[in-house]
Amino acid sequence: MAPWQGLTNNDTVDFDVTWGILEGALREIHAKNASKLSFEELYRNAYKLVLKKKGEELYNRVSGLEQELLRENVRSRVVQMVTSPLILGASGEQVGGQAHQRRADGERFLGVLKNAYKDHDICMKMITDVLMYMERTYCQDQRHPSIYAMAMALFRTQVLRSPATDQSDINVMAILESAILDMIAMERKNEIIDRPLIRACICMLEELYETFQEEESSKLYLTSFEPKFLESSRIFYHREGQDLVANADAGTFCRHARKRLREEDERCQQTLSTLTDQKIKSVVDKELIGAHIRDVINMEGTGVKHMLDNDRLEDLSNVFDLNSRVDPKKAALKDAVQKRIVSLGSEINNMSSGAVVPPPNNASEQAKKEEGEKDKNVNQQTASAIKWVDDVLTLKTKYDRIWEEAFKKDSNMEKALEYSFQEFINANQRSSEHLSLYLDEYLKKGAKGKTDLEVDANLDKGILLLQYIQDKDHFENYYKKHLSKRLLQRKSASMDIERQMISKMKMKVGNTFTQRLESMFKDMALSEDLTKQYKTHVAELGDPDTTRIDLEASILTTTMWPVDSMVRRNEDGSTKTACIYPPVVENARKRFEHFYLKKHSGRTLSWQPQLGSADIRATFTKPDGKTKRHELNVSTYAMVILLLFNDLPADQCLSYEEIQARTSIPENELCRNLQSLAVVPKTRILKKDPMSKEIKPGDKFYFNESFTSPYMKVKVGVVSNAGSKAENSDERRATKRKADEERGTTIEAAIVRIMKQRKHLPHQQLIAEVIQQLANRFQPDVNMIKQRIESLMEREYLERGPDPSKPSYTYLA
Amino acid sequence: MTLAFESPEENALHLPDTSRFADFTINCGGYSWKTHRAIIVQISGYFARMCHGEYKEAVNQSVTLKEDDPQMVARLIVFLYSWTYPMTGKDAKKSADSVRRLLASNDQAYQDQSEDENLLTFHASLYGVADKFECESLKENCQKAYIRALHGSFSIPDFISSINVVYETTPETDIGLRKWAVFVA
């Protein structure tokens, strides 16, 4: 026989004897006496049984033993801890009082159960060690569950799912679950509970499964406890939501909701299981937040409207977060914010239009009288226009800050804000005019009391508003008008800033209208050059005449400037204005015109005496013989009037009619200028007889030798023609009519452009394309587009498409 | 006593000899070997469970193997240290030396298997031991050696006795050697 036989076991192995040894050992292990046992011996015994093909029977014996131990020892220990409060709690009966008793009982019960489980776990691992040979042999390929798995399943059936009392069929598991839920309910009322204890029991539920397969989804935690937890939480938050909405204010509600979310998060981390995290948050979202957020947002007195008005950024931030959780579009919040902005914006609109006093439809004498008052109202209107822009910008700044800090720069909210601002700004018919007046104010010399930096900032803000305005062509018209006044009256604070404005506008809005504005600047530059050339020309003529007049001319290209606002056209449509100039002035005028026409033959110059100014050196002789010299800056008409008095002997006067005859100045201009020269207190260059405020036929005018002024240079402003002001309603109507005409032309041009390219288009598409092309300028009225199409068809630019059921058009070359 | 050898593998081969830092005693068939827990638990599931557990052996840090053949156990221990099969490879001589050293303290003569004819039985026996002590890598080595021996020349009695060993010392679910034995038979 070979020497390597080793010690093969030929002796028969007695199963019962061997099992006796093992059984005794297993009981000792459960009694925590493992240290007295020999691993080697136990292992060897089990090993031999397996080699003798008794492994399966060994497995069954072990299973039977565990079952017995669990049932007899473990279960009874656990069940001892079941008290009647716990049973009542588990059967669903609400026991109001005895809360502390119930909690103490619950903690004791949980403690015993937890320890029983822990002990079982440890013992089974140790038993697995000694029985490993059997397990390797018989538990491979899942023919039998491992010893550990088998034992854990037995724990579930023998302990957890066993009846808790002899009377009812409430099992131990139910007691456990209701005790835990009870404690959680207490914690939600801010009581302290034993979190680690609960966690240990929850871990037990996570480690036990419904079946031997031990699939994730069959964890007892997920199949049994979690659904109960979620349901009880649902009921809790449902009730709490209703209570809060009825009793708390919006800010408190939101803070509380946040607190609950944090709580549940912590609960899943520390007490229950992270598996439940998303699910419990969904419950809170649905029952607490989703069900009530709209009501909270719209709550009287404390809701979003109140928060916005009082800059409650933190509260708004809470509302934003909460709304985002249940609605990614934040519809409820958006609605409230938009409503508020439009409401505040409408207030701003109403405030500015509240300054309007409608002009009465009276005869011209009344009209002259009221013009003074009208003018005062109009100045108020200008001030209120500027205030309108300021108010809108303030509102914008406020809501921008809210958007940044409370709404986390959310793009949905950004669009909503934009939309609401656009809504109320464009609801105001006069927003373009207001904006232009605002900009005009800051572009003129002496923007009241502001530093250069402030002015620049204000201009930038103004440009911001421009983007909201839909009718940009209206804005262009106003801006042109105001710009021309600034340029011609040399009222611009700085040409650089003016040009900067144009380029800023170009950047934000495109260069369709900045083109025309730029040519106005070009005219001014050219005129400057021309004047210089003229001066050189005159100097070269030799013979410096001391009475020669220094002429500065500004030549405006008719099409580029807002001529209609500056001039009244004559019946023949020309812009020539009558005026008889004093000879000296007439000479200078003729000479310049000659000079110009030589350079640019084929052009016509029409002089505009209602614009422009003159600097006159005037000498006043006092009664005591002393003379005082003043330099007077007056309007052109005023200059013409004053020069009449040059040849007049002292003590002689000119009557109103005489002045009118000799100057041909139109009536209302004449009155206004005479008023500024003879009525306005500080600039009474002329004496009026009688000394009344009104200029009437029959009035007489004398040169006022006793005129005094503390200043050497005296500016005689013409009543109510200085500067830009708001339009009265007549002017406004006229502007609108003209704008509509222009729009018609622009629309036609767009239609032709589109049709030429596409040759053939269905009706709807043509309308859509026109709107899209013009979006940057203004929002065209669909009816207007239709009218223009008809008109173009009449003029045979287009014809109708072939199929009458599908309206379309074809381009006619 | 020198400690510096040429490589960690060398170290391992020599470790059973030294008692330095030995913390676990294995008694078997009159022998008493001082071993190191950290090493023997690495590839033997048996020793891992024993040493990490709470049974007597863990408490006393020693075990007495009552029914195992010291010839086999010595080879097992050397394998646990060197991871080298005592028969093959370049370290065969070294492991043979180690085994000899382990067994030298007893009267029983060290049986040098390289001169023996009953190699199949040897491999099968060691396979059984490796199975009991839950050492998969030793089992694999035994299996390979057994198969290699089957391909070479062997004696029929040796073969038959190896079959006996296989059937006696491994459970029927373990077909590692059975299939080869059956195949050849």
GROMACS .gro file of C-alpha atoms in nm, chain A residues 2-10 29 34-44 47-48 50-53 122 126-127 129-130 132-133 136-138 140 143, chain B residues 46 49-50 54-57 59 63-69 71-72 75 111 113 116 118 121-122 125 128 131-132 134 136 139 161 165 168-173:
model
   78
    2ALA     CA    1   0.124   0.341  -0.089
    3PRO     CA    2   0.252   0.552   0.193
    4TRP     CA    3   0.045   0.847   0.090
    5GLN     CA    4  -0.287   0.713   0.196
    6GLY     CA    5  -0.297   0.962   0.470
    7LEU     CA    6  -0.548   0.910   0.740
    8THR     CA    7  -0.856   0.816   0.549
    9ASN     CA    8  -1.152   0.759   0.764
   10ASN     CA    9  -1.258   0.406   0.732
   29ILE     CA   10  -2.267   2.944   2.068
   34ALA     CA   11  -1.808   3.011   2.189
   35SER     CA   12  -1.471   3.072   2.348
   36LYS     CA   13  -1.498   2.741   2.524
   37LEU     CA   14  -1.549   2.554   2.200
   38SER     CA   15  -1.288   2.413   1.967
   39PHE     CA   16  -1.321   2.524   1.608
   40GLU     CA   17  -1.109   2.237   1.493
   41GLU     CA   18  -1.326   1.976   1.657
   42LEU     CA   19  -1.655   2.113   1.532
   43TYR     CA   20  -1.524   2.169   1.186
   44ARG     CA   21  -1.380   1.820   1.172
   47TYR     CA   22  -1.639   1.763   0.764
   48LYS     CA   23  -1.665   1.396   0.831
   50VAL     CA   24  -2.018   1.561   0.471
   51LEU     CA   25  -1.766   1.311   0.340
   52LYS     CA   26  -2.000   1.038   0.453
   53LYS     CA   27  -2.271   1.194   0.244
  122ILE     CA   28  -2.323   3.722   1.509
  126MET     CA   29  -1.984   3.199   1.367
  127ILE     CA   30  -2.188   2.890   1.294
  129ASP     CA   31  -1.759   2.934   0.993
  130VAL     CA   32  -1.758   2.593   1.155
  132MET     CA   33  -1.830   2.601   0.605
  133TYR     CA   34  -1.737   2.267   0.454
  136ARG     CA   35  -1.936   2.477   0.024
  137THR     CA   36  -2.065   2.143  -0.074
  138TYR     CA   37  -2.441   2.177  -0.049
  140GLN     CA   38  -2.336   2.588  -0.420
  143ARG     CA   39  -2.948   2.454  -0.442
  859TYR     CA   40  -0.999   2.742   0.731
  862ARG     CA   41  -1.209   3.162   0.998
  863MET     CA   42  -1.033   3.003   1.286
  867GLU     CA   43  -1.404   3.371   1.883
  868TYR     CA   44  -1.345   3.004   1.942
  869LYS     CA   45  -1.091   2.849   2.171
  870GLU     CA   46  -0.817   2.844   1.909
  872VAL     CA   47  -0.834   3.280   2.221
  876VAL     CA   48  -0.470   2.454   1.724
  877THR     CA   49  -0.424   2.082   1.748
  878LEU     CA   50  -0.507   1.896   1.430
  879LYS     CA   51  -0.621   1.565   1.565
  880GLU     CA   52  -0.677   1.355   1.257
  881ASP     CA   53  -0.456   1.500   0.988
  882ASP     CA   54  -0.140   1.358   0.834
  884GLN     CA   55   0.334   1.490   0.603
  885MET     CA   56   0.053   1.660   0.417
  888ARG     CA   57   0.348   2.063   0.272
  924GLN     CA   58   0.961   1.118   0.280
  926GLN     CA   59   0.833   1.245  -0.287
  929ASP     CA   60   0.868   0.808  -0.510
  931ASN     CA   61   0.327   0.691  -0.596
  934THR     CA   62  -0.166   0.918  -0.479
  935PHE     CA   63   0.046   1.195  -0.343
  938SER     CA   64  -0.394   1.320  -0.102
  941GLY     CA   65  -0.795   1.634  -0.027
  944ASP     CA   66  -0.993   2.091   0.007
  945LYS     CA   67  -1.043   2.047   0.378
  947GLU     CA   68  -1.020   2.556   0.198
  949GLU     CA   69  -0.821   2.681  -0.365
  952LYS     CA   70  -0.610   2.247  -0.497
  974SER     CA   71  -0.495   0.395  -0.478
  978VAL     CA   72  -0.807   0.865  -0.197
  981GLU     CA   73  -1.259   0.901   0.036
  982THR     CA   74  -1.139   1.250   0.089
  983THR     CA   75  -1.352   1.464  -0.135
  984PRO     CA   76  -1.728   1.507  -0.145
  985GLU     CA   77  -1.914   1.387  -0.450
  986THR     CA   78  -1.980   1.740  -0.560
   0.00000   0.00000   0.00000
